[in-house]
């Protein structure tokens, strides 16, 4: 596991790193821990490093943890963020940034860190999940965490990825719906449209707006049930906090 700790208070980061290394000694997971004193320093490291998880202090200057998380999410959506704070007043903002957990610094204990690390290890296989299929003579294995939307286009299906890449594959949309039916993150919001709910920025009366600004209509005849699926998905993520 490749982990980053971002905190401008050295005593807090030293304590957290100590607890993480204790966890690695007891439950070996080939852990590498990098430490940064600010958000800009972390973001600059993304040119050469990728992290499975980032422990991120909220109250930092000049770039606070919330802004750092927003920019980190755009650079690497698969990275799991655990916010560190002295106040729970930002918990709703944290949920909107798809954070994995939210830890009060008063709870920086062996028990608390061991628990979140165990949860992280259970979640990582889900993060690495792929959508596998054959189109023509080519086999595709697309990381689910990087698929933003899936659209039907006649006999083709178009996969829009988080980095702006698109894959136009000769496979029926119905087949893809069958392959994704047990993947909780996908929402069939309209005919020929599957959205990854992790990338929905906001819900309007009849439209979902994605993080890249694209807008997709919500089917009219069962709109309440579609919205309920989305709301329940978000509530389940909140429950984990």
PDB file of C-alpha atoms in Angstrom:
ATOM      1  CA  UNK A   1       0.000   0.000   0.000  1.00  0.00           C
ATOM      2  CA  UNK A   2       1.276   3.437  -0.933  1.00  0.00           C
ATOM      3  CA  UNK A   3       0.055   6.011   1.596  1.00  0.00           C
ATOM      4  CA  UNK A   4       0.579   9.766   1.999  1.00  0.00           C
ATOM      5  CA  UNK A   5       0.236  11.769   5.212  1.00  0.00           C
ATOM      6  CA  UNK A   6      -0.385  15.506   4.707  1.00  0.00           C
ATOM      7  CA  UNK A   7      -0.289  17.678   7.820  1.00  0.00           C
ATOM      8  CA  UNK A   8       1.436  20.953   8.660  1.00  0.00           C
ATOM      9  CA  UNK A   9       1.717  19.976  12.348  1.00  0.00           C
ATOM     10  CA  UNK A  10       4.742  17.715  12.647  1.00  0.00           C
ATOM     11  CA  UNK A  11       3.792  16.162  15.977  1.00  0.00           C
ATOM     12  CA  UNK A  12       0.448  15.013  14.511  1.00  0.00           C
ATOM     13  CA  UNK A  13       2.017  13.575  11.351  1.00  0.00           C
ATOM     14  CA  UNK A  14       4.759  11.851  13.371  1.00  0.00           C
ATOM     15  CA  UNK A  15       2.147  10.198  15.603  1.00  0.00           C
ATOM     16  CA  UNK A  16       0.083   9.040  12.627  1.00  0.00           C
ATOM     17  CA  UNK A  17       3.115   7.631  10.817  1.00  0.00           C
ATOM     18  CA  UNK A  18       4.115   5.764  13.976  1.00  0.00           C
ATOM     19  CA  UNK A  19       0.636   4.204  14.207  1.00  0.00           C
ATOM     20  CA  UNK A  20       0.653   3.261  10.523  1.00  0.00           C
ATOM     21  CA  UNK A  21       4.026   1.532  10.899  1.00  0.00           C
ATOM     22  CA  UNK A  22       2.747  -0.319  13.952  1.00  0.00           C
ATOM     23  CA  UNK A  23      -0.139  -1.573  11.841  1.00  0.00           C
ATOM     24  CA  UNK A  24       2.241  -2.703   9.100  1.00  0.00           C
ATOM     25  CA  UNK A  25       4.346  -4.624  11.621  1.00  0.00           C
ATOM     26  CA  UNK A  26       1.297  -6.433  12.990  1.00  0.00           C
ATOM     27  CA  UNK A  27      -0.546  -6.891   9.678  1.00  0.00           C
ATOM     28  CA  UNK A  28       2.155  -6.776   6.981  1.00  0.00           C
ATOM     29  CA  UNK A  29       0.900  -5.076   3.806  1.00  0.00           C
ATOM     30  CA  UNK A  30       4.150  -3.814   2.217  1.00  0.00           C
ATOM     31  CA  UNK A  31       3.276  -0.275   3.267  1.00  0.00           C
ATOM     32  CA  UNK A  32       5.125   2.786   1.976  1.00  0.00           C
ATOM     33  CA  UNK A  33       4.377   6.064   3.778  1.00  0.00           C
ATOM     34  CA  UNK A  34       5.238   9.506   2.346  1.00  0.00           C
ATOM     35  CA  UNK A  35       4.878  12.639   4.453  1.00  0.00           C
ATOM     36  CA  UNK A  36       4.051  16.161   3.217  1.00  0.00           C
ATOM     37  CA  UNK A  37       3.659  19.394   5.140  1.00  0.00           C
ATOM     38  CA  UNK A  38       1.070  20.923   2.787  1.00  0.00           C
ATOM     39  CA  UNK A  39      -1.410  20.335  -0.006  1.00  0.00           C
ATOM     40  CA  UNK A  40       0.710  21.880  -2.759  1.00  0.00           C
ATOM     41  CA  UNK A  41       3.589  19.586  -1.870  1.00  0.00           C
ATOM     42  CA  UNK A  42       1.336  16.535  -2.155  1.00  0.00           C
ATOM     43  CA  UNK A  43      -0.181  17.678  -5.447  1.00  0.00           C
ATOM     44  CA  UNK A  44       3.269  18.317  -6.928  1.00  0.00           C
ATOM     45  CA  UNK A  45       4.278  14.739  -6.073  1.00  0.00           C
ATOM     46  CA  UNK A  46       1.470  13.331  -8.252  1.00  0.00           C
ATOM     47  CA  UNK A  47       3.662  13.793 -11.332  1.00  0.00           C
ATOM     48  CA  UNK A  48       5.743  10.847 -10.176  1.00  0.00           C
ATOM     49  CA  UNK A  49       3.698   9.088  -7.466  1.00  0.00           C
ATOM     50  CA  UNK A  50       0.275   7.521  -7.012  1.00  0.00           C
ATOM     51  CA  UNK A  51      -1.287   6.775  -3.650  1.00  0.00           C
ATOM     52  CA  UNK A  52      -3.817   4.203  -2.540  1.00  0.00           C
ATOM     53  CA  UNK A  53      -4.849   6.456   0.351  1.00  0.00           C
ATOM     54  CA  UNK A  54      -4.104   9.950   1.673  1.00  0.00           C
ATOM     55  CA  UNK A  55      -4.533  11.067   5.295  1.00  0.00           C
ATOM     56  CA  UNK A  56      -5.259  14.764   4.808  1.00  0.00           C
ATOM     57  CA  UNK A  57      -5.469  17.514   7.429  1.00  0.00           C
ATOM     58  CA  UNK A  58      -8.324  19.950   6.726  1.00  0.00           C
ATOM     59  CA  UNK A  59      -6.927  23.056   8.418  1.00  0.00           C
ATOM     60  CA  UNK A  60      -3.771  23.958   6.481  1.00  0.00           C
ATOM     61  CA  UNK A  61      -2.473  27.066   4.739  1.00  0.00           C
ATOM     62  CA  UNK A  62      -2.270  28.374   2.094  1.00  0.00           C
ATOM     63  CA  UNK A  63      -4.172  25.469   0.479  1.00  0.00           C
ATOM     64  CA  UNK A  64      -6.583  23.777   2.891  1.00  0.00           C
ATOM     65  CA  UNK A  65      -7.477  20.112   2.910  1.00  0.00           C
ATOM     66  CA  UNK A  66     -10.807  20.554   1.115  1.00  0.00           C
ATOM     67  CA  UNK A  67      -9.229  22.276  -1.889  1.00  0.00           C
ATOM     68  CA  UNK A  68      -6.388  19.752  -1.881  1.00  0.00           C
ATOM     69  CA  UNK A  69      -8.939  16.913  -1.949  1.00  0.00           C
ATOM     70  CA  UNK A  70     -10.807  18.492  -4.883  1.00  0.00           C
ATOM     71  CA  UNK A  71      -7.616  18.737  -6.915  1.00  0.00           C
ATOM     72  CA  UNK A  72      -6.462  15.278  -5.864  1.00  0.00           C
ATOM     73  CA  UNK A  73      -9.809  13.812  -6.960  1.00  0.00           C
ATOM     74  CA  UNK A  74      -9.399  15.301 -10.443  1.00  0.00           C
ATOM     75  CA  UNK A  75      -5.864  13.942 -10.712  1.00  0.00           C
ATOM     76  CA  UNK A  76      -6.556  10.468  -9.321  1.00  0.00           C
ATOM     77  CA  UNK A  77     -10.144   9.459  -8.606  1.00  0.00           C
ATOM     78  CA  UNK A  78      -9.171   6.047  -7.257  1.00  0.00           C
ATOM     79  CA  UNK A  79      -7.206   7.495  -4.338  1.00  0.00           C
ATOM     80  CA  UNK A  80      -9.042   7.197  -1.008  1.00  0.00           C
ATOM     81  CA  UNK A  81      -9.027  10.298   1.223  1.00  0.00           C
ATOM     82  CA  UNK A  82      -9.190  10.194   5.019  1.00  0.00           C
ATOM     83  CA  UNK A  83      -9.680  13.678   6.458  1.00  0.00           C
ATOM     84  CA  UNK A  84      -8.001  14.669   9.740  1.00  0.00           C
ATOM     85  CA  UNK A  85      -9.507  17.526  11.734  1.00  0.00           C
ATOM     86  CA  UNK A  86     -10.059  19.068  15.139  1.00  0.00           C
ATOM     87  CA  UNK A  87     -13.716  19.806  14.296  1.00  0.00           C
ATOM     88  CA  UNK A  88     -16.574  17.851  12.687  1.00  0.00           C
ATOM     89  CA  UNK A  89     -18.177  20.970  11.196  1.00  0.00           C
ATOM     90  CA  UNK A  90     -16.895  20.075   7.719  1.00  0.00           C
ATOM     91  CA  UNK A  91     -18.245  16.526   7.626  1.00  0.00           C
ATOM     92  CA  UNK A  92     -20.899  17.320   4.984  1.00  0.00           C
ATOM     93  CA  UNK A  93     -18.331  18.964   2.714  1.00  0.00           C
ATOM     94  CA  UNK A  94     -16.099  15.962   3.205  1.00  0.00           C
ATOM     95  CA  UNK A  95     -18.902  13.617   2.121  1.00  0.00           C
ATOM     96  CA  UNK A  96     -19.383  15.670  -1.030  1.00  0.00           C
ATOM     97  CA  UNK A  97     -15.714  15.118  -1.840  1.00  0.00           C
ATOM     98  CA  UNK A  98     -16.158  11.337  -1.666  1.00  0.00           C
ATOM     99  CA  UNK A  99     -13.891  10.927   1.337  1.00  0.00           C
ATOM    100  CA  UNK A 100     -13.388   7.427   2.740  1.00  0.00           C
ATOM    101  CA  UNK A 101     -13.290   8.429   6.400  1.00  0.00           C
ATOM    102  CA  UNK A 102     -13.170  11.459   8.713  1.00  0.00           C
ATOM    103  CA  UNK A 103     -11.040  11.285  11.856  1.00  0.00           C
ATOM    104  CA  UNK A 104     -11.063  13.710  14.766  1.00  0.00           C
ATOM    105  CA  UNK A 105      -7.440  14.262  15.806  1.00  0.00           C
ATOM    106  CA  UNK A 106      -8.466  13.516  19.373  1.00  0.00           C
ATOM    107  CA  UNK A 107      -9.097   9.980  18.070  1.00  0.00           C
ATOM    108  CA  UNK A 108      -5.596   9.466  16.680  1.00  0.00           C
ATOM    109  CA  UNK A 109      -5.220   6.245  18.613  1.00  0.00           C
ATOM    110  CA  UNK A 110      -3.924   2.815  17.766  1.00  0.00           C
ATOM    111  CA  UNK A 111      -7.452   1.389  17.793  1.00  0.00           C
ATOM    112  CA  UNK A 112      -8.873   4.058  15.474  1.00  0.00           C
ATOM    113  CA  UNK A 113      -6.045   3.898  12.937  1.00  0.00           C
ATOM    114  CA  UNK A 114      -5.986   0.108  12.942  1.00  0.00           C
ATOM    115  CA  UNK A 115      -9.725   0.132  12.216  1.00  0.00           C
ATOM    116  CA  UNK A 116      -9.478   2.513   9.261  1.00  0.00           C
ATOM    117  CA  UNK A 117      -6.516   0.590   7.848  1.00  0.00           C
ATOM    118  CA  UNK A 118      -8.472  -2.661   8.024  1.00  0.00           C
ATOM    119  CA  UNK A 119     -11.369  -0.940   6.238  1.00  0.00           C
ATOM    120  CA  UNK A 120      -8.979   0.402   3.591  1.00  0.00           C
ATOM    121  CA  UNK A 121      -7.548  -3.015   2.871  1.00  0.00           C
ATOM    122  CA  UNK A 122     -11.060  -4.417   2.479  1.00  0.00           C
ATOM    123  CA  UNK A 123     -11.985  -1.630   0.062  1.00  0.00           C
ATOM    124  CA  UNK A 124      -8.916  -1.703  -2.198  1.00  0.00           C
ATOM    125  CA  UNK A 125      -9.948  -4.787  -4.211  1.00  0.00           C
ATOM    126  CA  UNK A 126     -13.201  -2.926  -5.017  1.00  0.00           C
ATOM    127  CA  UNK A 127     -11.188   0.069  -6.219  1.00  0.00           C
ATOM    128  CA  UNK A 128      -9.200  -2.142  -8.570  1.00  0.00           C
ATOM    129  CA  UNK A 129     -12.337  -3.756 -10.038  1.00  0.00           C
ATOM    130  CA  UNK A 130     -12.412  -3.872 -13.839  1.00  0.00           C
ATOM    131  CA  UNK A 131     -15.104  -4.132 -16.491  1.00  0.00           C
ATOM    132  CA  UNK A 132     -13.952  -6.898 -18.838  1.00  0.00           C
ATOM    133  CA  UNK A 133     -15.413  -7.590 -22.286  1.00  0.00           C
ATOM    134  CA  UNK A 134     -14.499  -8.409 -25.888  1.00  0.00           C
ATOM    135  CA  UNK A 135     -15.194  -6.071 -28.802  1.00  0.00           C
ATOM    136  CA  UNK A 136     -14.255  -7.436 -32.220  1.00  0.00           C
ATOM    137  CA  UNK A 137     -10.767  -8.897 -31.906  1.00  0.00           C
ATOM    138  CA  UNK A 138      -9.856  -6.772 -28.889  1.00  0.00           C
ATOM    139  CA  UNK A 139     -10.226  -7.539 -25.206  1.00  0.00           C
ATOM    140  CA  UNK A 140     -10.968  -4.605 -22.898  1.00  0.00           C
ATOM    141  CA  UNK A 141     -10.343  -4.381 -19.162  1.00  0.00           C
ATOM    142  CA  UNK A 142     -11.482  -0.920 -18.036  1.00  0.00           C
ATOM    143  CA  UNK A 143     -10.968   0.164 -14.391  1.00  0.00           C
ATOM    144  CA  UNK A 144     -14.461   0.737 -12.982  1.00  0.00           C
ATOM    145  CA  UNK A 145     -13.201   3.588 -10.796  1.00  0.00           C
ATOM    146  CA  UNK A 146     -12.141   5.493 -13.926  1.00  0.00           C
ATOM    147  CA  UNK A 147     -15.369   5.060 -15.925  1.00  0.00           C
ATOM    148  CA  UNK A 148     -17.478   8.226 -15.619  1.00  0.00           C
ATOM    149  CA  UNK A 149     -20.332   7.270 -17.931  1.00  0.00           C
ATOM    150  CA  UNK A 150     -21.393   4.621 -20.440  1.00  0.00           C
ATOM    151  CA  UNK A 151     -23.562   5.591 -23.417  1.00  0.00           C
ATOM    152  CA  UNK A 152     -25.377   3.637 -26.113  1.00  0.00           C
ATOM    153  CA  UNK A 153     -24.654   4.641 -29.736  1.00  0.00           C
ATOM    154  CA  UNK A 154     -26.568   2.380 -32.130  1.00  0.00           C
ATOM    155  CA  UNK A 155     -24.571  -0.893 -32.289  1.00  0.00           C
ATOM    156  CA  UNK A 156     -21.754   0.615 -30.262  1.00  0.00           C
ATOM    157  CA  UNK A 157     -21.229   1.509 -26.623  1.00  0.00           C
ATOM    158  CA  UNK A 158     -19.134   4.538 -25.652  1.00  0.00           C
ATOM    159  CA  UNK A 159     -17.156   4.554 -22.404  1.00  0.00           C
ATOM    160  CA  UNK A 160     -16.259   8.018 -21.101  1.00  0.00           C
ATOM    161  CA  UNK A 161     -13.270   7.897 -18.754  1.00  0.00           C
ATOM    162  CA  UNK A 162     -12.316  10.364 -16.025  1.00  0.00           C
ATOM    163  CA  UNK A 163      -9.244  11.578 -17.947  1.00  0.00           C
ATOM    164  CA  UNK A 164     -11.358  12.546 -20.970  1.00  0.00           C
ATOM    165  CA  UNK A 165     -10.525   9.409 -22.982  1.00  0.00           C
ATOM    166  CA  UNK A 166     -13.392   7.712 -24.816  1.00  0.00           C
ATOM    167  CA  UNK A 167     -13.620   4.099 -25.958  1.00  0.00           C
ATOM    168  CA  UNK A 168     -16.161   3.374 -28.698  1.00  0.00           C
ATOM    169  CA  UNK A 169     -16.678  -0.375 -28.751  1.00  0.00           C
ATOM    170  CA  UNK A 170     -18.830  -2.633 -30.891  1.00  0.00           C
ATOM    171  CA  UNK A 171     -20.780  -4.271 -28.099  1.00  0.00           C
ATOM    172  CA  UNK A 172     -24.432  -3.892 -27.196  1.00  0.00           C
ATOM    173  CA  UNK A 173     -25.425  -1.567 -24.402  1.00  0.00           C
ATOM    174  CA  UNK A 174     -27.663  -4.357 -23.092  1.00  0.00           C
ATOM    175  CA  UNK A 175     -24.625  -6.609 -22.675  1.00  0.00           C
ATOM    176  CA  UNK A 176     -22.814  -3.918 -20.699  1.00  0.00           C
ATOM    177  CA  UNK A 177     -25.854  -3.405 -18.474  1.00  0.00           C
ATOM    178  CA  UNK A 178     -25.783  -7.115 -17.713  1.00  0.00           C
ATOM    179  CA  UNK A 179     -22.062  -6.986 -16.856  1.00  0.00           C
ATOM    180  CA  UNK A 180     -22.523  -3.993 -14.538  1.00  0.00           C
ATOM    181  CA  UNK A 181     -25.759  -5.024 -12.819  1.00  0.00           C
ATOM    182  CA  UNK A 182     -23.930  -6.038  -9.614  1.00  0.00           C
ATOM    183  CA  UNK A 183     -21.674  -2.966  -9.562  1.00  0.00           C
ATOM    184  CA  UNK A 184     -23.354  -0.642  -7.079  1.00  0.00           C
ATOM    185  CA  UNK A 185     -21.802   2.569  -8.441  1.00  0.00           C
ATOM    186  CA  UNK A 186     -23.639   2.506 -11.795  1.00  0.00           C
ATOM    187  CA  UNK A 187     -27.017   4.174 -12.270  1.00  0.00           C
ATOM    188  CA  UNK A 188     -29.209   3.665 -15.345  1.00  0.00           C
ATOM    189  CA  UNK A 189     -30.755   7.157 -15.337  1.00  0.00           C
ATOM    190  CA  UNK A 190     -32.205   7.079 -18.840  1.00  0.00           C
ATOM    191  CA  UNK A 191     -32.395   4.978 -21.957  1.00  0.00           C
ATOM    192  CA  UNK A 192     -28.870   4.192 -23.110  1.00  0.00           C
ATOM    193  CA  UNK A 193     -27.181   6.046 -20.209  1.00  0.00           C
ATOM    194  CA  UNK A 194     -25.243   4.550 -17.304  1.00  0.00           C
ATOM    195  CA  UNK A 195     -23.602   6.977 -14.879  1.00  0.00           C
ATOM    196  CA  UNK A 196     -20.956   6.258 -12.283  1.00  0.00           C
ATOM    197  CA  UNK A 197     -22.546   7.848  -9.204  1.00  0.00           C
ATOM    198  CA  UNK A 198     -19.120   8.593  -7.729  1.00  0.00           C
ATOM    199  CA  UNK A 199     -18.783  11.284 -10.422  1.00  0.00           C
ATOM    200  CA  UNK A 200     -22.182  12.930 -10.104  1.00  0.00           C
ATOM    201  CA  UNK A 201     -21.523  16.439  -8.842  1.00  0.00           C
ATOM    202  CA  UNK A 202     -25.128  17.392  -8.216  1.00  0.00           C
ATOM    203  CA  UNK A 203     -28.726  16.409  -8.891  1.00  0.00           C
ATOM    204  CA  UNK A 204     -31.162  18.898 -10.400  1.00  0.00           C
ATOM    205  CA  UNK A 205     -34.900  18.472 -10.980  1.00  0.00           C
ATOM    206  CA  UNK A 206     -34.486  16.375 -14.134  1.00  0.00           C
ATOM    207  CA  UNK A 207     -30.721  16.286 -14.765  1.00  0.00           C
ATOM    208  CA  UNK A 208     -27.524  14.882 -13.269  1.00  0.00           C
ATOM    209  CA  UNK A 209     -24.488  17.113 -13.608  1.00  0.00           C
ATOM    210  CA  UNK A 210     -21.163  15.288 -13.697  1.00  0.00           C
ATOM    211  CA  UNK A 211     -17.866  16.507 -12.290  1.00  0.00           C
ATOM    212  CA  UNK A 212     -16.635  17.423 -15.767  1.00  0.00           C
ATOM    213  CA  UNK A 213     -19.760  19.525 -16.365  1.00  0.00           C
ATOM    214  CA  UNK A 214     -21.619  17.111 -18.654  1.00  0.00           C
ATOM    215  CA  UNK A 215     -25.367  16.944 -18.072  1.00  0.00           C
ATOM    216  CA  UNK A 216     -27.540  13.833 -18.435  1.00  0.00           C
ATOM    217  CA  UNK A 217     -31.368  13.653 -18.280  1.00  0.00           C
ATOM    218  CA  UNK A 218     -33.206  11.619 -15.649  1.00  0.00           C
ATOM    219  CA  UNK A 219     -35.903   9.382 -17.086  1.00  0.00           C
ATOM    220  CA  UNK A 220     -39.352  10.797 -16.370  1.00  0.00           C
ATOM    221  CA  UNK A 221     -41.639   7.820 -15.760  1.00  0.00           C
ATOM    222  CA  UNK A 222     -39.640   6.354 -12.818  1.00  0.00           C
ATOM    223  CA  UNK A 223     -37.699   9.459 -11.831  1.00  0.00           C
ATOM    224  CA  UNK A 224     -38.464   9.146  -8.085  1.00  0.00           C
ATOM    225  CA  UNK A 225     -37.069   5.609  -7.921  1.00  0.00           C
ATOM    226  CA  UNK A 226     -33.947   6.633  -9.868  1.00  0.00           C
ATOM    227  CA  UNK A 227     -33.356   9.493  -7.449  1.00  0.00           C
ATOM    228  CA  UNK A 228     -33.891   7.145  -4.507  1.00  0.00           C
ATOM    229  CA  UNK A 229     -31.152   4.839  -5.798  1.00  0.00           C
ATOM    230  CA  UNK A 230     -28.772   7.795  -6.026  1.00  0.00           C
ATOM    231  CA  UNK A 231     -29.735   9.170  -2.607  1.00  0.00           C
ATOM    232  CA  UNK A 232     -29.357   5.762  -0.932  1.00  0.00           C
ATOM    233  CA  UNK A 233     -25.943   5.329  -2.518  1.00  0.00           C
ATOM    234  CA  UNK A 234     -24.832   8.677  -1.095  1.00  0.00           C
ATOM    235  CA  UNK A 235     -26.341   7.930   2.331  1.00  0.00           C
ATOM    236  CA  UNK A 236     -24.450   4.639   2.474  1.00  0.00           C
ATOM    237  CA  UNK A 237     -21.221   6.551   1.884  1.00  0.00           C
ATOM    238  CA  UNK A 238     -22.154   8.997   4.639  1.00  0.00           C
ATOM    239  CA  UNK A 239     -22.836   6.104   7.021  1.00  0.00           C
ATOM    240  CA  UNK A 240     -19.223   5.010   6.610  1.00  0.00           C
ATOM    241  CA  UNK A 241     -18.149   8.339   8.115  1.00  0.00           C
TER     242      UNK A 241
END
